Tab-separated table of C-alpha atoms in Angstrom:
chain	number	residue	atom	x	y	z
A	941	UNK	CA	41.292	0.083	42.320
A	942	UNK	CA	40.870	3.270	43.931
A	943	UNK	CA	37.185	2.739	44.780
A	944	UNK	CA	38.285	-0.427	46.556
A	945	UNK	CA	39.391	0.769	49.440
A	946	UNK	CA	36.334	1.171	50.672
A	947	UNK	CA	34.015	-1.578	49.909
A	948	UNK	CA	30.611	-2.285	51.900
A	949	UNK	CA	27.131	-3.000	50.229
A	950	UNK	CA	25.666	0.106	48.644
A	951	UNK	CA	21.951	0.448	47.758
A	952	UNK	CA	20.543	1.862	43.979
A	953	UNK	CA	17.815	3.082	42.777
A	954	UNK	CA	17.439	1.069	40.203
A	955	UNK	CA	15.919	-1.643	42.089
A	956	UNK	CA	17.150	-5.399	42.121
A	957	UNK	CA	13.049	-5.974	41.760
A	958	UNK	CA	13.662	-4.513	38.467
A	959	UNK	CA	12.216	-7.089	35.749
A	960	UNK	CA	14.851	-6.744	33.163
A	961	UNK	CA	17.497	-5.801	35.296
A	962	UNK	CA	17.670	-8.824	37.658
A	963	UNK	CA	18.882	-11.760	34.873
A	964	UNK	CA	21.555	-9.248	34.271
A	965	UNK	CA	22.777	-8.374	37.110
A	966	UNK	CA	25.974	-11.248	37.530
A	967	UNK	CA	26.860	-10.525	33.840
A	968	UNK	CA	26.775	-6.487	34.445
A	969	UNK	CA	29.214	-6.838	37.587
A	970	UNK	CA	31.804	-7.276	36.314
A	971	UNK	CA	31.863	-4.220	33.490
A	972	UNK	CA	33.193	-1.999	36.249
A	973	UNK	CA	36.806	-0.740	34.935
A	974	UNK	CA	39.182	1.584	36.517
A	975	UNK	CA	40.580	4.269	33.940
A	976	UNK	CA	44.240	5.475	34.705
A	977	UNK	CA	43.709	8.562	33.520
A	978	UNK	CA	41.744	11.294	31.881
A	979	UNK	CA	43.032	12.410	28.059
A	980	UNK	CA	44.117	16.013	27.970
A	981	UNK	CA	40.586	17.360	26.692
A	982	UNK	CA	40.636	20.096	24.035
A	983	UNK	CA	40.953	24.130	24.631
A	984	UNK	CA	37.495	25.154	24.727
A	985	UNK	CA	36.857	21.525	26.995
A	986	UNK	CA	39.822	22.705	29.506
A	987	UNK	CA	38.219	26.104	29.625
A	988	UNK	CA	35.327	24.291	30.785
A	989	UNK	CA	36.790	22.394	33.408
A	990	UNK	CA	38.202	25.047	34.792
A	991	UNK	CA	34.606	27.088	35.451
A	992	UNK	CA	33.226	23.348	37.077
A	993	UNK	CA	36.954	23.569	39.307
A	994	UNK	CA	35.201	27.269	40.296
A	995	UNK	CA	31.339	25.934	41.037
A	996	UNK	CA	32.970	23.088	43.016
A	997	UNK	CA	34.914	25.502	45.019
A	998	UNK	CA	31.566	27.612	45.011
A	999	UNK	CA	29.792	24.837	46.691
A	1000	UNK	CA	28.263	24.316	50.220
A	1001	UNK	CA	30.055	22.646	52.269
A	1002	UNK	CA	28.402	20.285	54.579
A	1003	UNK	CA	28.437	21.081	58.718
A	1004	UNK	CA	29.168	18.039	60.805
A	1005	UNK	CA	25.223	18.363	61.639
A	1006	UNK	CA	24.391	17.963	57.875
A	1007	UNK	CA	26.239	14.676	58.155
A	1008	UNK	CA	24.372	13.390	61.298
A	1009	UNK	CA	21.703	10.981	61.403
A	1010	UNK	CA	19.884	8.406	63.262
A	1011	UNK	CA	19.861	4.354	63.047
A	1012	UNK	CA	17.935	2.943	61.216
A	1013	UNK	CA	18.229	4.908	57.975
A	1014	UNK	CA	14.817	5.162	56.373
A	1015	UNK	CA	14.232	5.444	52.614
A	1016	UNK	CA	12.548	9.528	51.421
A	1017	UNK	CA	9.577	8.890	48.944
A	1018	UNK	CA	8.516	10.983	46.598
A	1019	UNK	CA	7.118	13.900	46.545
A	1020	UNK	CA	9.138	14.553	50.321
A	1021	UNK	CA	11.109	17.935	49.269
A	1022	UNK	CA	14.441	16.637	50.419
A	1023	UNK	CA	15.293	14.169	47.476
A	1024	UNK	CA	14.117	17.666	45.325
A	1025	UNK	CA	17.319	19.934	47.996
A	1026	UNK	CA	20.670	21.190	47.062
A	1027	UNK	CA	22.966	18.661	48.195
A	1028	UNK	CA	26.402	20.140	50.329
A	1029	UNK	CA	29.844	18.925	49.109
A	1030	UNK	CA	31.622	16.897	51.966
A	1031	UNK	CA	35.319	17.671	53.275
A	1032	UNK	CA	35.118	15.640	56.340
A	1033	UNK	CA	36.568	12.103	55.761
A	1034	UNK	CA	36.106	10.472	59.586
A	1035	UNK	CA	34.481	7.498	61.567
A	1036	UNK	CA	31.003	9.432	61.016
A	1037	UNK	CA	31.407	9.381	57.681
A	1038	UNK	CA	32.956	5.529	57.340
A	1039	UNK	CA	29.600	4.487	59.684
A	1040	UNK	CA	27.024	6.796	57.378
A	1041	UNK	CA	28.352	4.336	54.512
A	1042	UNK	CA	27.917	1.038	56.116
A	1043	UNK	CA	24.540	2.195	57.311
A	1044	UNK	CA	23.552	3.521	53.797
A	1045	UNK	CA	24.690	0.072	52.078
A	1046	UNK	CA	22.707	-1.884	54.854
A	1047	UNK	CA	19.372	0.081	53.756
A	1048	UNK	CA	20.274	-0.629	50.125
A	1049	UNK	CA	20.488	-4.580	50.416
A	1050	UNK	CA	17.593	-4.496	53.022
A	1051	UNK	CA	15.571	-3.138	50.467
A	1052	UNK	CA	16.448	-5.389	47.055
A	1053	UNK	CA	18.419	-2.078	45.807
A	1054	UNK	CA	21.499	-1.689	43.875
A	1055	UNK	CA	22.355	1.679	44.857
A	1056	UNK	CA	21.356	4.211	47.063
A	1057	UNK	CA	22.313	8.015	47.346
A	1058	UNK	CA	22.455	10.323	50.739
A	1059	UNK	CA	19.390	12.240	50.312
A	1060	UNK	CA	17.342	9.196	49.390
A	1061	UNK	CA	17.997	8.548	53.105
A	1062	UNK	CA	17.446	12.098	54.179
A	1063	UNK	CA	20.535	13.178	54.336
A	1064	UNK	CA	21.638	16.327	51.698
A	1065	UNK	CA	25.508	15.837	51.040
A	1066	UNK	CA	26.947	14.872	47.843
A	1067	UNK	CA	27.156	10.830	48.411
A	1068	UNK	CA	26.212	7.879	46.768
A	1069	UNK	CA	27.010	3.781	47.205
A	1070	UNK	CA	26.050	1.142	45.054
A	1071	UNK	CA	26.742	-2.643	43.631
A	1072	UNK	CA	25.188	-3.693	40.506
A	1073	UNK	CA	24.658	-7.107	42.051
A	1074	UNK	CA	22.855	-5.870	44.888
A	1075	UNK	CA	23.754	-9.080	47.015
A	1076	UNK	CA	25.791	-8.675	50.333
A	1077	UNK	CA	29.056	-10.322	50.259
A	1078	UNK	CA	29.032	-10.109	46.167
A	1079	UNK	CA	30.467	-7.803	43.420
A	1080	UNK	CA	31.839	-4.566	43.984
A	1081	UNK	CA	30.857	-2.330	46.794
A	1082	UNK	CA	31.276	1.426	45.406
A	1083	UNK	CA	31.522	4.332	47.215
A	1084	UNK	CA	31.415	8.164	45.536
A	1085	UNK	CA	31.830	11.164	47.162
A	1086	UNK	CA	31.190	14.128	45.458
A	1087	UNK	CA	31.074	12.656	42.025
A	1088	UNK	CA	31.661	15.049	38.919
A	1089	UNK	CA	31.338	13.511	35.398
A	1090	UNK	CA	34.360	14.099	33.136
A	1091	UNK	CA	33.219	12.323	30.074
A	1092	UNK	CA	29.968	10.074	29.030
A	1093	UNK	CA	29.265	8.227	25.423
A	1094	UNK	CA	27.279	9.586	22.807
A	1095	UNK	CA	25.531	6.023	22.024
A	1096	UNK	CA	22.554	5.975	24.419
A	1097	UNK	CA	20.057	3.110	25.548
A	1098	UNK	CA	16.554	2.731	27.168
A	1099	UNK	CA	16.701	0.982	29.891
A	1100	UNK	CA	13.573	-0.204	32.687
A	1101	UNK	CA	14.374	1.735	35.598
A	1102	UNK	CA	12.876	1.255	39.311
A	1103	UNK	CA	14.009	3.633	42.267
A	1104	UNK	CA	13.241	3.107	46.037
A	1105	UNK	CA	12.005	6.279	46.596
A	1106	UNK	CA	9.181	5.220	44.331
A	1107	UNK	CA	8.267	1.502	45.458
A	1108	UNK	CA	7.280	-0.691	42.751
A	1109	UNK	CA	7.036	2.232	39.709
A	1110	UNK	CA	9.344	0.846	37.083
A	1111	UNK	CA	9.300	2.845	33.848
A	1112	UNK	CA	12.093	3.387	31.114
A	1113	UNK	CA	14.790	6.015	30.557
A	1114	UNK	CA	17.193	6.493	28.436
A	1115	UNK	CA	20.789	7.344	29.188
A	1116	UNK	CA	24.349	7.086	27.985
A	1117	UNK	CA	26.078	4.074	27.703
A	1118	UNK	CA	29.389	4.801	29.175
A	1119	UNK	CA	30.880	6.817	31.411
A	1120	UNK	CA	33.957	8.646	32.935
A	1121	UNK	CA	33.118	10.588	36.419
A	1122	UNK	CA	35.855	12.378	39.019
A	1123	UNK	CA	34.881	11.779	42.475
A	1124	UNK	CA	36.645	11.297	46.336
A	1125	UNK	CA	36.574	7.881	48.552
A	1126	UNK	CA	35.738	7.181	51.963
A	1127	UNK	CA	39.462	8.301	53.023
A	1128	UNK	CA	39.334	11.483	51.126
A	1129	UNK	CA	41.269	10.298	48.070
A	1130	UNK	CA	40.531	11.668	44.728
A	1131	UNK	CA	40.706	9.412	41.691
A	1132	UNK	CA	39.260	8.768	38.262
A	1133	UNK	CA	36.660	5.698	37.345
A	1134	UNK	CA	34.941	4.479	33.815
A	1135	UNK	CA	31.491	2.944	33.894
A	1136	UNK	CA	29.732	1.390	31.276
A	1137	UNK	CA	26.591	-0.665	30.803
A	1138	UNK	CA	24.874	-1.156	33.848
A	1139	UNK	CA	27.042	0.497	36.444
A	1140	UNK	CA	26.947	3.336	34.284
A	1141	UNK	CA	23.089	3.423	34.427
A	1142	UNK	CA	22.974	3.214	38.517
A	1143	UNK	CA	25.952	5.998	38.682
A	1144	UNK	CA	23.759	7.987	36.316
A	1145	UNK	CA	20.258	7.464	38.425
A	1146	UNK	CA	22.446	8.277	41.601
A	1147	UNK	CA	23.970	11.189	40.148
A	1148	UNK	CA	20.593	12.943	39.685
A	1149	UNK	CA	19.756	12.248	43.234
A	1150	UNK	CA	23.035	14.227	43.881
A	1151	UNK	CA	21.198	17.192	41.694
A	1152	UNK	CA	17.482	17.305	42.855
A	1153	UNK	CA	16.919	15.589	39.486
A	1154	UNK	CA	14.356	11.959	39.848
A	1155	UNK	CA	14.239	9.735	36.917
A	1156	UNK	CA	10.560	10.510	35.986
A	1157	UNK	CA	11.990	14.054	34.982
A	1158	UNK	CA	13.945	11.969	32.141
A	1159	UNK	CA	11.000	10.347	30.800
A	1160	UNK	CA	9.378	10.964	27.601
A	1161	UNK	CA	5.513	11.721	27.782
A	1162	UNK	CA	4.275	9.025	26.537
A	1163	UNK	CA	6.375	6.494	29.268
A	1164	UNK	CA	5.299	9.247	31.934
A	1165	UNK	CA	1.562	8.433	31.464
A	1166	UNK	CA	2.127	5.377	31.862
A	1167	UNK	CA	3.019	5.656	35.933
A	1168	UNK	CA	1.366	9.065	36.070
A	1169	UNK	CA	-1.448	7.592	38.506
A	1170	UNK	CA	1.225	5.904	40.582
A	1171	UNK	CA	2.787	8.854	41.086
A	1172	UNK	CA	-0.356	10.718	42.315
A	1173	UNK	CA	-0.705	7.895	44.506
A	1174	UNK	CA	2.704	8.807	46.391
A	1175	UNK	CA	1.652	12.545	46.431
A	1176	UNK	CA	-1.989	11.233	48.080
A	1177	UNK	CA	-0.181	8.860	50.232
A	1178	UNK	CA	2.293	12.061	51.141
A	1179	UNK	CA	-0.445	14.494	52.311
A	1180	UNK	CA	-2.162	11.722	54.273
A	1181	UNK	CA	0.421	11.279	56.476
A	1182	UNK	CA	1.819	14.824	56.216
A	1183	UNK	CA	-1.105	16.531	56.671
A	1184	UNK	CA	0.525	19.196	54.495
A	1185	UNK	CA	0.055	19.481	50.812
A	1186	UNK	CA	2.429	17.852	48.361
A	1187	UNK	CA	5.014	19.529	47.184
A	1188	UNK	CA	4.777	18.926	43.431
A	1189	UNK	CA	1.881	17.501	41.435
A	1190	UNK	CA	2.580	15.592	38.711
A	1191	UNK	CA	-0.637	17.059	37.397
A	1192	UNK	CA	0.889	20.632	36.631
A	1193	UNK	CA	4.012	19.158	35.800
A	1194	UNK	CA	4.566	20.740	32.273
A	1195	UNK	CA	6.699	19.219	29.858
A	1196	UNK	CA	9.610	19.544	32.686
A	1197	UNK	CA	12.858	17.684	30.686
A	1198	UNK	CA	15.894	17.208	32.545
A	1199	UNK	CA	18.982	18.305	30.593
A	1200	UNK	CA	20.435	16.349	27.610
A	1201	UNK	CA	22.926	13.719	27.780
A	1202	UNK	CA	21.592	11.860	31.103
A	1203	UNK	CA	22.970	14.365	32.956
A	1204	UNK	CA	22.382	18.011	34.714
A	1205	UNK	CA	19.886	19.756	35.798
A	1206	UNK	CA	16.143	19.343	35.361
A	1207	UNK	CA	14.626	22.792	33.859
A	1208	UNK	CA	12.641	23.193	37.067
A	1209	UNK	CA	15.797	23.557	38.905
A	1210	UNK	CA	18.146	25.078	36.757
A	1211	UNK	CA	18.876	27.831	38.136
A	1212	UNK	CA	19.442	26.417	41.548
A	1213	UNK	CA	21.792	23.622	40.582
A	1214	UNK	CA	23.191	25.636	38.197
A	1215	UNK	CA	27.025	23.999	37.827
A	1216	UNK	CA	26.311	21.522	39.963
A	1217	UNK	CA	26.343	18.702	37.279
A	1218	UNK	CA	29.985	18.792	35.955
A	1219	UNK	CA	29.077	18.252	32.118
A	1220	UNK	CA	32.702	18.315	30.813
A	1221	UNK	CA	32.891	16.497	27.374
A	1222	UNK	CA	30.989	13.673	24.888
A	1223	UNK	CA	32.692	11.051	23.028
């Protein structure tokens, strides 16, 4: 498998502390397919594709500085304004890049994830790692460099989501099932991947990371209130040792909905991510 070539622990945020998630997560593992290849989509979907083949070209590219960082990675809580940052699209496949990885994967198990993207660790390029088993040593190690999504299922699911950029809030979203994405290795080497089930849910969460989106901006009202405290919590616990106000209340948040499908942008930041999200076609 393509993604294969590259395999080291990569951390989620959909957390391995999840309640529901962690009885599933040996059964999940293994729904991980490769797909050989896209279908031929239709005209008006090809059109399409061709306008995301223009924003990706359109995109920042990340500086070797954008890509440096310091041991030990540390995990960006909400409300920091990075995880909220356009991310940069990475063209430099090196040793840097290879280490980054390992070092992203070692936060991820250290912290009971099951996936982990780059600018949960402060870091705004288009990356993500994960393993739906979240142990070291077990599963599959994924890594996904600037991930597009080609096509995703119209059956959707709720599912109880946790994130590590909001310790211990678990609320639930709903998402589609399955998945088809476009994205680069480690090496550099493009190829094509189908999730469903649970990998499809943590390539989803991680995907909005990738977009400034958080999973509270998919969450219908009445789930919201339900963590809305713990949420002001982070944005008291932000300011205190800050000293500068927080960057978004969840207070004045009003009726912000992230786009349709499980994917995009959130309304907020539409116009700022506009074609970042790759929505090419529903089956």
């Amino acid at each position: 498998m393509a993604c294969s070539t590259w395999l080291h622990p990569i951390p989620f945020f959909i957390s391995r502390r999840t309640p529901t998630l962690h009885s599933n997560l040996r059964r999940f593992h293994r729904l991980i397919s490769a797909s050989p290849r896209l279908q031929p989509p239709p005209m008006e979907v090809r059109a399409q594709a061709r306008r995301l083949f223009a924003f990706e070209k359109e995109d920042e590219v990340a500086s070797p500085a954008d890509l440096s960082f310091q041991e030990p990675l540390k995990i960006v809580e909400y409300p920091d304004p990075i995880l909220r940052s356009k991310n940069k699209r990475i063209v430099t496949f090196d040793d840097n890049l290879k280490k980054l990885v390992e070092e992203m994967f070692d936060v991820m198990y250290k912290t009971d994830g099951i996936g982990l993207s780059a600018p949960q660790v402060g870091i705004n390029v288009q990356l993500m790692v994960f393993n739906p088993v979240g142990e070291r040593g077990e599963g599959e190690e994924i890594v996904l460099v600037n991930p597009r999504v080609g096509k995703y299922s119209k059956k959707r699911v709720i599912f109880n989501e946790g994130c590590l950029s909001f310790p211990e809030i678990y609320a639930d979203v709903e998402r589609p099932e399955s998945v088809k994405i476009d994205a680069k290795d480690v090496t550099g080497t493009r190829f094509v991947y189908s999730f469903s089930e649970l990998p499809a849910r943590v390539f989803q969460h991680e995907f909005d990371h990738l977009q400034g989106v958080l999973f509270f901006d998919r969450m219908t009202e009445d789930v919201l209130d339900g963590i809305r405290s713990e949420l002001e919590a982070l944005e008291k616990k932000y300011e205190d040792k800050t000293g500068k106000p927080s960057p978004e209340k969840i207070v004045t948040r009003q009726g912000r909905k992230a786009a349709a499908a499980g994917f995009g942008k959130s309304r907020t930041h539409e116009k700022r991510a506009s074609g970042v999200s790759g929505l090419i076609h529903k089956e």
